[in-house]
Coordinates of C-alpha atoms in Angstrom, one line a residue:
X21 CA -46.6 -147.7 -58.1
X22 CA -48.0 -144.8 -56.0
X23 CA -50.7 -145.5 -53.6
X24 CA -52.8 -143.1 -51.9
X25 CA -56.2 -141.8 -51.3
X26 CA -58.5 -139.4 -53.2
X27 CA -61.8 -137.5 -51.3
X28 CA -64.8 -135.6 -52.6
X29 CA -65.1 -133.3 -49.4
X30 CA -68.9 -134.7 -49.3
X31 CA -71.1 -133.0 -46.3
X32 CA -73.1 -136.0 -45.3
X33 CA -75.8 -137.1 -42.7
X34 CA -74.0 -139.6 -40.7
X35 CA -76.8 -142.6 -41.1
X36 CA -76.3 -143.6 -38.1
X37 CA -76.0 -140.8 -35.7
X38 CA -78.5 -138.8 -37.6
X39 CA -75.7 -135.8 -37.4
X40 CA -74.1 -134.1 -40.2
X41 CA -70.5 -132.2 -39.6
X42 CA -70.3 -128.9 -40.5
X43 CA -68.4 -127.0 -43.1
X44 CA -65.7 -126.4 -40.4
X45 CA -65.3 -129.7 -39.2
X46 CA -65.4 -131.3 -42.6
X47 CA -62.9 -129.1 -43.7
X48 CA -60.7 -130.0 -40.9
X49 CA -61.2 -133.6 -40.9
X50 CA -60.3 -133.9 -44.9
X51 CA -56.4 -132.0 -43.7
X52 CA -56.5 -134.8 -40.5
X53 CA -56.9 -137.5 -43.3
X54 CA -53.9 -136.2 -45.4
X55 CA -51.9 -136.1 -42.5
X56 CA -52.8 -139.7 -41.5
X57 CA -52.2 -140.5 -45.4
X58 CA -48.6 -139.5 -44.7
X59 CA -47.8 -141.6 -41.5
X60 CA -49.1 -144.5 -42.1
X61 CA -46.9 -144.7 -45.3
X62 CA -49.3 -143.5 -48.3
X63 CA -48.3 -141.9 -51.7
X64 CA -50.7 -139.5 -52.4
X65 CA -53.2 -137.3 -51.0
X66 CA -56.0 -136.0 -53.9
X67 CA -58.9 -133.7 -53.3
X68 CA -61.8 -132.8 -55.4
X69 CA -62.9 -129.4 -56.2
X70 CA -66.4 -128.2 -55.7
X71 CA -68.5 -125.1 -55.9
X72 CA -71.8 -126.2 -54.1
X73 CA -73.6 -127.7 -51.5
X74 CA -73.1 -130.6 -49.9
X75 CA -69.0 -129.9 -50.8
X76 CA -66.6 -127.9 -49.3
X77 CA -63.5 -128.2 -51.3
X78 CA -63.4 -125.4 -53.7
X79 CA -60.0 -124.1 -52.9
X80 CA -58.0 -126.9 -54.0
X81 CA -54.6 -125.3 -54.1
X82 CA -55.5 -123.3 -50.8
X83 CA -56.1 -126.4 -48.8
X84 CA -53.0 -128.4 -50.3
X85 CA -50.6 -125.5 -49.7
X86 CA -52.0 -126.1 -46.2
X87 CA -51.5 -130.1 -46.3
X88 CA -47.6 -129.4 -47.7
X89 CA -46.7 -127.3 -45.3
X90 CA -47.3 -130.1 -42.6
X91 CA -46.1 -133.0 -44.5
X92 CA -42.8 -133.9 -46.0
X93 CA -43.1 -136.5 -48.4
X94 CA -46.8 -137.0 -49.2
X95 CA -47.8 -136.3 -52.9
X96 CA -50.4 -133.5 -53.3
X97 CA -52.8 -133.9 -56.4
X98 CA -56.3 -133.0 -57.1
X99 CA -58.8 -135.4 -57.7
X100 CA -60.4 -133.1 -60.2
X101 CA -59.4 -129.6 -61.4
X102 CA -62.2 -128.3 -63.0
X103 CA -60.6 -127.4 -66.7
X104 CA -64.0 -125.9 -68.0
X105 CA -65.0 -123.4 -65.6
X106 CA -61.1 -122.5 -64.4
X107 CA -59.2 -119.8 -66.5
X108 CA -56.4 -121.6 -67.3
X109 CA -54.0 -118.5 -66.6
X110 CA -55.0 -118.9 -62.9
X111 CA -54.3 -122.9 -62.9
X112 CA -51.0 -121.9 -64.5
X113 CA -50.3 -119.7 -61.7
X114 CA -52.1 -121.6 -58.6
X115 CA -50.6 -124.8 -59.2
X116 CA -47.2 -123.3 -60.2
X117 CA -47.2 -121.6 -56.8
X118 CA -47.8 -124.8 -55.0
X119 CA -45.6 -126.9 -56.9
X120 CA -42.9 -124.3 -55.4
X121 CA -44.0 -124.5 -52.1
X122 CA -44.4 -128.1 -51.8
X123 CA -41.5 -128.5 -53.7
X124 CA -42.3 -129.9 -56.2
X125 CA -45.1 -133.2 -54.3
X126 CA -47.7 -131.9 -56.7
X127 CA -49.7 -133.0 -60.0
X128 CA -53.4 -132.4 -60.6
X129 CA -56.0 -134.3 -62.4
X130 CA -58.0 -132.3 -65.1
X131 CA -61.8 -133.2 -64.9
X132 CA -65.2 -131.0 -66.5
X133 CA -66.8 -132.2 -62.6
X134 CA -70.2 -133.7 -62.0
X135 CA -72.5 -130.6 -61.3
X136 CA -74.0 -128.9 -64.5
X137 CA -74.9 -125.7 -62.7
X138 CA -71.3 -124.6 -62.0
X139 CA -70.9 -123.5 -65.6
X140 CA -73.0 -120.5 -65.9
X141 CA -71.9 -119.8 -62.4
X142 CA -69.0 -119.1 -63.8
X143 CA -69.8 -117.3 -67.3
X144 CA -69.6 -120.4 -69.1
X145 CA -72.4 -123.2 -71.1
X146 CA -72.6 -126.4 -70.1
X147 CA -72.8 -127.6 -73.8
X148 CA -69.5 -126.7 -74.2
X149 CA -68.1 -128.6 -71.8
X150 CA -65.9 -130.8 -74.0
X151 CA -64.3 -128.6 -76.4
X152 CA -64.0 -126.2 -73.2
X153 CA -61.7 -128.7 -71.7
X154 CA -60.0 -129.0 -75.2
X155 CA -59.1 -125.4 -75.6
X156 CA -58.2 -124.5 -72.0
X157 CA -55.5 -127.5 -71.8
X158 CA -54.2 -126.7 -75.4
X159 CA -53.9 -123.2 -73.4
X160 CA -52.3 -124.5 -70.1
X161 CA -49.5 -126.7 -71.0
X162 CA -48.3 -123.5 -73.5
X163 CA -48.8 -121.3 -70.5
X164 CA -46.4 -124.0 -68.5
X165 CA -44.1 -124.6 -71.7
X166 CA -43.8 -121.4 -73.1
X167 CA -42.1 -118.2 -71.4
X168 CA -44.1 -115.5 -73.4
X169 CA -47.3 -116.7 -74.8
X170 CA -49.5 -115.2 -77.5
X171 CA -52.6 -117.1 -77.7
X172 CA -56.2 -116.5 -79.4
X173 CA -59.0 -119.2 -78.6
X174 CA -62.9 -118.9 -78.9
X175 CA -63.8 -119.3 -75.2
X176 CA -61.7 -116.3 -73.1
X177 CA -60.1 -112.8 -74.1
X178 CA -56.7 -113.4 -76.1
X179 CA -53.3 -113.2 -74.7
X180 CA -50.6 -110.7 -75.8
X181 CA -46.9 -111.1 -74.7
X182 CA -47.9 -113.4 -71.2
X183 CA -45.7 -114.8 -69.2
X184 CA -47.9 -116.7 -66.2
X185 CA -45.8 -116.4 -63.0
X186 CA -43.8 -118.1 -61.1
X187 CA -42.7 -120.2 -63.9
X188 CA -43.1 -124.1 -63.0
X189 CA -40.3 -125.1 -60.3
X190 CA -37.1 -126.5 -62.7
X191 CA -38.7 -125.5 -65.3
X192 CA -41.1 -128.7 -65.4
X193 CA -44.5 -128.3 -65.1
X194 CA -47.1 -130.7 -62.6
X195 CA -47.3 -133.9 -64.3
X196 CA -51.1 -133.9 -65.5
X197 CA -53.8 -136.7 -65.3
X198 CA -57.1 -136.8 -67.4
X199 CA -60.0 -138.3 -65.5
X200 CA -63.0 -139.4 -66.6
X201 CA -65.3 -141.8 -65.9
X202 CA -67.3 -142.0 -69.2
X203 CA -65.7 -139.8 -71.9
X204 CA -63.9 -141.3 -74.8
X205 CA -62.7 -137.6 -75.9
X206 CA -60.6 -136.8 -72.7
X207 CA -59.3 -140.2 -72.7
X208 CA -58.4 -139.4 -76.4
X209 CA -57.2 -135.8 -75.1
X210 CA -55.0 -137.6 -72.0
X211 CA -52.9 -139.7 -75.3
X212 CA -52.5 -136.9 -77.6
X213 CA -50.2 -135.0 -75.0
X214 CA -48.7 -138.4 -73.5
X215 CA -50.6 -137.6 -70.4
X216 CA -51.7 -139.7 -67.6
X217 CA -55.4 -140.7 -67.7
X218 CA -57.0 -141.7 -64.7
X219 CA -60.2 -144.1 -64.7
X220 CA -62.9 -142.9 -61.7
X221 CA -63.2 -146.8 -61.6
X222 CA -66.4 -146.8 -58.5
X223 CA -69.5 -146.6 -60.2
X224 CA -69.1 -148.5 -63.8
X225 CA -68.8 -152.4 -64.2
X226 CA -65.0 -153.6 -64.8
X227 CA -66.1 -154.0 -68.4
X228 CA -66.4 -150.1 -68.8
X229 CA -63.0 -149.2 -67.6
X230 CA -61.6 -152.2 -69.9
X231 CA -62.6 -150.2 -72.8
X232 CA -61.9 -146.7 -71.6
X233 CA -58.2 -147.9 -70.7
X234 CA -57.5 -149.8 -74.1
X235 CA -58.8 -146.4 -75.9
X236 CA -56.5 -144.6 -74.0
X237 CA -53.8 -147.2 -74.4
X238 CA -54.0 -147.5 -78.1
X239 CA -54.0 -144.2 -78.9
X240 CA -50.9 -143.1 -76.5
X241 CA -49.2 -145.7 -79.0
X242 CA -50.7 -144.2 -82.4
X243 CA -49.2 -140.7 -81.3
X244 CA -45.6 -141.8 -80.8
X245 CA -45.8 -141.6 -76.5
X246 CA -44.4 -145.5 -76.1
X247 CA -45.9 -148.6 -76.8
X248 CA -49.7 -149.8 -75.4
X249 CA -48.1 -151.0 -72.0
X250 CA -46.6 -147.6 -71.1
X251 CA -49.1 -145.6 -71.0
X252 CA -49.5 -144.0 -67.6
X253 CA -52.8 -145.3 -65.9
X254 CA -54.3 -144.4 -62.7
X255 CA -57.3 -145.9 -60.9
X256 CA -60.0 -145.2 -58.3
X257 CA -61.4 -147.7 -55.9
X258 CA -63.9 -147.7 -53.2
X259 CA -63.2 -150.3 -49.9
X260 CA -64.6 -150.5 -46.5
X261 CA -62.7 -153.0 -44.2
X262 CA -62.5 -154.9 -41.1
X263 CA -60.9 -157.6 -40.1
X264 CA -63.4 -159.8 -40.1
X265 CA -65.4 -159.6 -43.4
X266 CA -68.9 -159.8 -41.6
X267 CA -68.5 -156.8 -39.4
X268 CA -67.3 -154.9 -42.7
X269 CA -70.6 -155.4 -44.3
X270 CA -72.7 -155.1 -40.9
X271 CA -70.6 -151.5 -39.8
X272 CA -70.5 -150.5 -43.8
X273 CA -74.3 -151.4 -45.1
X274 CA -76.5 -148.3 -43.4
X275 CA -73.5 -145.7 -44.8
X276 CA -74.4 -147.6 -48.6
X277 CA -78.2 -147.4 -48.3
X278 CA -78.2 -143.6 -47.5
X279 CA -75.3 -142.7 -49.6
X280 CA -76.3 -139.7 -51.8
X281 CA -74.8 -141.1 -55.0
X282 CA -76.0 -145.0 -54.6
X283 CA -78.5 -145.3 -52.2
X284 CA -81.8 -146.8 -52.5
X285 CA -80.9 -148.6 -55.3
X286 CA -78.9 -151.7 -55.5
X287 CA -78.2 -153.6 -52.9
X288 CA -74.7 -153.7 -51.3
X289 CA -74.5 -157.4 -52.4
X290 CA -75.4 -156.3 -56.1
X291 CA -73.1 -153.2 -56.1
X292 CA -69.7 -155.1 -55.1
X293 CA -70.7 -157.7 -57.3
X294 CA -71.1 -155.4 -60.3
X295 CA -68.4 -152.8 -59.7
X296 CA -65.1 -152.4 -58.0
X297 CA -66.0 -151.3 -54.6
X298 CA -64.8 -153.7 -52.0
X299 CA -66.7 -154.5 -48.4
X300 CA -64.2 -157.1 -46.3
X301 CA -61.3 -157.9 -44.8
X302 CA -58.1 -157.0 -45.6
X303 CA -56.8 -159.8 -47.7
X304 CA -60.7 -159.5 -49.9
X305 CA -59.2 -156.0 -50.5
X306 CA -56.0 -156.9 -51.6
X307 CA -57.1 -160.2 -53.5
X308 CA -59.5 -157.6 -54.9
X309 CA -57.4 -154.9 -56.0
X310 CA -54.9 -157.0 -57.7
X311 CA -57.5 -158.0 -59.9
X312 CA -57.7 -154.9 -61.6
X313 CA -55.1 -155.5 -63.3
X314 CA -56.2 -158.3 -64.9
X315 CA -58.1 -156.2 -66.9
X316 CA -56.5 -153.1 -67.2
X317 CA -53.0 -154.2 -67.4
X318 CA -50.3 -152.7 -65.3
X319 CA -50.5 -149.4 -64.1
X320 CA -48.9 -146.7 -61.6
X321 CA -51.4 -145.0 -59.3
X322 CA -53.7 -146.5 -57.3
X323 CA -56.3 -143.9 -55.4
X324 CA -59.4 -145.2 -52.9
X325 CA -62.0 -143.3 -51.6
X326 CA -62.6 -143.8 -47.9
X327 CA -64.4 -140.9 -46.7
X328 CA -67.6 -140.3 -47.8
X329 CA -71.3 -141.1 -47.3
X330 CA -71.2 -139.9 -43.3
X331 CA -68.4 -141.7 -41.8
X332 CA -67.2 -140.3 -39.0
X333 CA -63.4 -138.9 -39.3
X334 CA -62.4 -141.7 -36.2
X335 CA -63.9 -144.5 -38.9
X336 CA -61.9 -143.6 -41.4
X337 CA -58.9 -143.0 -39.9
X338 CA -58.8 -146.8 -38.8
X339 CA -59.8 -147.7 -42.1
X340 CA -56.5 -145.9 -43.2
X341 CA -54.5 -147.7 -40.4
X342 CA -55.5 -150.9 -42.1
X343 CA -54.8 -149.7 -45.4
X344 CA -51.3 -148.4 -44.5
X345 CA -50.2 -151.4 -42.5
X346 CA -52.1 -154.3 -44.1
X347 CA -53.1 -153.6 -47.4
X348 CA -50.9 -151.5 -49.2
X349 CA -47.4 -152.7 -48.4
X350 CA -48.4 -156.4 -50.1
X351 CA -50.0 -154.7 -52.9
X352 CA -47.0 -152.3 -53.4
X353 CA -44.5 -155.5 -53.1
X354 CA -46.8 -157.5 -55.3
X355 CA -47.5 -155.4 -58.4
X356 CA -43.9 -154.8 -58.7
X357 CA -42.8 -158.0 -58.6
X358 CA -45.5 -158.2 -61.6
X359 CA -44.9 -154.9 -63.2
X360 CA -42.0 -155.6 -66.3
X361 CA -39.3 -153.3 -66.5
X362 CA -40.2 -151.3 -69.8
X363 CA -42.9 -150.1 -67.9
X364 CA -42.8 -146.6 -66.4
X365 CA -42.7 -145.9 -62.8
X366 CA -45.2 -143.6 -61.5
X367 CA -44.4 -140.1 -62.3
X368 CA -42.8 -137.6 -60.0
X369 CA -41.3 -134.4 -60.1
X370 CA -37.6 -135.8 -59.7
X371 CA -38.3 -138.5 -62.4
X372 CA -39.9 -135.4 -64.8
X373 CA -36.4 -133.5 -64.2
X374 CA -34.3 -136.4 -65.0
X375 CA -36.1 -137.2 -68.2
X376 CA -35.8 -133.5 -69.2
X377 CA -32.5 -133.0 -68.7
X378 CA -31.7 -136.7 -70.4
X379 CA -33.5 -135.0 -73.2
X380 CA -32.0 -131.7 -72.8
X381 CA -28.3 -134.0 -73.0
X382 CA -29.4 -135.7 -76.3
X383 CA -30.7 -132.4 -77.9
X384 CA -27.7 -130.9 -77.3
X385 CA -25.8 -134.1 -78.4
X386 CA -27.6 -133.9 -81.2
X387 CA -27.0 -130.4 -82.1
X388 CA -23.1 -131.3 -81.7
X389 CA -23.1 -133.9 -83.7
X390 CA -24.7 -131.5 -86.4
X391 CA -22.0 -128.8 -85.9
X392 CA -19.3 -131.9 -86.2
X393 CA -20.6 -133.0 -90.0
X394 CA -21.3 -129.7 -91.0
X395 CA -17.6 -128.6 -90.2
X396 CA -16.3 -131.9 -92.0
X397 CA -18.6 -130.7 -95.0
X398 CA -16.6 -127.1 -94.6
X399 CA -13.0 -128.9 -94.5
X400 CA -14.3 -130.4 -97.8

């Protein structure tokens, strides 16, 4: 199971300083936060992508060519890639190019985003948004699959004799998530291809994520993928920690009030209560987070959000020390003593090769085994 940490790249008043960091600073801090991912023995660093105010992060691929070239084992992924308002020629090529460069630590996560303006911003209406997300991924995954592509769709100019370039590292493209926090097409989308599908999981009661998941689940088994239980799941999470529960809350409450997306509305009390996010000590967050799967069954990638709503860099980089040193290594050595053995690890780009060449092996074994009985036929 893969554990790591996703961010928004949020420019936020810091609550209790009355100061907001700049574009520079925020920029900067998100890199200092991947790096810290890495030594204190995460899995994956994941950004969001952006086009407006209050975020920065609208260069995914620029920022995590960055991150890869200062890190050596850290997974890069995207939090969302925006699938609507992208051309899917340059996703092919952006994340092809990184995938090279990192050597293969990437996958990205294929989201419509949260802003409505950003489609006409980029020539495109926001009432499309779903079957936009349909037709570029069709696109994509031939563009990845498919050395010369000739492709005619209702939302971009065709394509005539394409080849995208460079062509994915080994001949594997970045293993691709779905995420959604509402939307029972891309969930169906993530189980037509066999894809990953990765629930938001902060805002929603459990409840919602319960169904999302056993949509998803059930219809990775009706298209052939594996049964229910190996469908590859990923989850979101929100914590704040300290060791001592009651300075948690005390340090954590003025950053929930004045959040952007849930302040002034519930109380902290009500909003842990009635979703997943977690204000405490270690062990709550732990006792917490194996919970999840009570409900969503097992799963491979687990992503919190730690950096948002103002804290300053310094905050969160403790909360990662906790989360590297305390949290994670019991949840990684508990889920797996839980996690049965027909269940899929969480993908990489080593464990993508192996599978393809194993496939590759019985294709060809196949094919031999053809040419055998049909040259038995002959002798007859």
């Amino acid at each position: 199971m893969q554990f790591g940490v996703f961010t928004v790249g949020d420019v936020t008043v810091d609550p209790t300083t009355g100061r907001a960091p700049t574009e520079h600073e925020r920029i900067k801090a998100m890199v200092a936060i991947a790096l810290k991912a890495e030594e204190v023995g995460l899995d994956v660093f994941a950004t969001g992508e952006h086009h407006n105010p209050p975020f920065v992060p609208s260069s995914p691929t620029t920022m995590l060519g960055w991150i890869a070239a200062r890190t050596e084992r850290l997974l890069l992924s995207t939090s969302t890639t925006l699938i609507t308002t992208n051309d899917p020629v340059k996703i092919a090529e952006d994340y092809a190019m990184l995938q090279h460069l990192a050597d293969g630590r990437v996958d990205l996560m294929m989201g419509r985003g949260n802003t409505g303006p950003v489609y006409p911003w980029f020539g495109q209406d926001i009432r499309n948004g779903i079957p936009l997300a349909i037709e570029n991924y069709d696109l994509l995954r031939r563009l990845w699959r498919e050395d010369v592509v000739d492709w005619k769709g209702r939302f971009r100019t065709p394509l005539q004799s394409f080849t995208s370039a460079p062509r994915p590292l080994d001949g594997v493209p970045p293993f691709v998530w779905h995420g959604s926090i509402r939307s029972p097409e891309i969930a169906e989308q993530a189980a037509y291809y066999g894809d990953g599908f990765f629930a938001n999981h902060i805002f929603w009661p459990k409840e919602h994520t319960e169904r999302m998941i056993a949509l998803y689940r059930q219809r990775f088994a009706h298209y052939g993928h594996g049964s229910a239980d190996q469908a590859i799941v990923g989850l979101g999470g929100q914590v704040f920690m300290r060791r001592n529960s009651q300075d948690a809350v005390r340090e954590f409450r003025p950053y929930f009030d004045n959040a952007p997306v849930y302040g002034h509305g519930p109380s902290l009390e009500e909003f842990t209560a009635q979703t997943p996010l977690t204000v405490g000590s270690p062990q709550q967050v732990i006792d917490r987070t194996l919970g999840f799967r009570d409900y969503v069954g097992d799963y491979q990638r687990q992503l919190f959000l730690m950096d948002h709503a103002g804290l300053p860099l310094k905050t969160v980089l403790e909360q990662l020390d906790l989360l590297g040193e305390e949290v994670v290594p019991v949840l990684r050595k508990e889920f797996e003593s839980l996690r049965p053995a027909h269940v899929p690890a969480a993908p990489t780009h080593a464990a993508l090769l192996a599978a393809a060449g194993d496939t590759a092996s019985r294709g060809a074994a196949g094919r031999g085994d053809a040419a055998d009985r049909a040259g038995t036929e002959t002798a007859r």
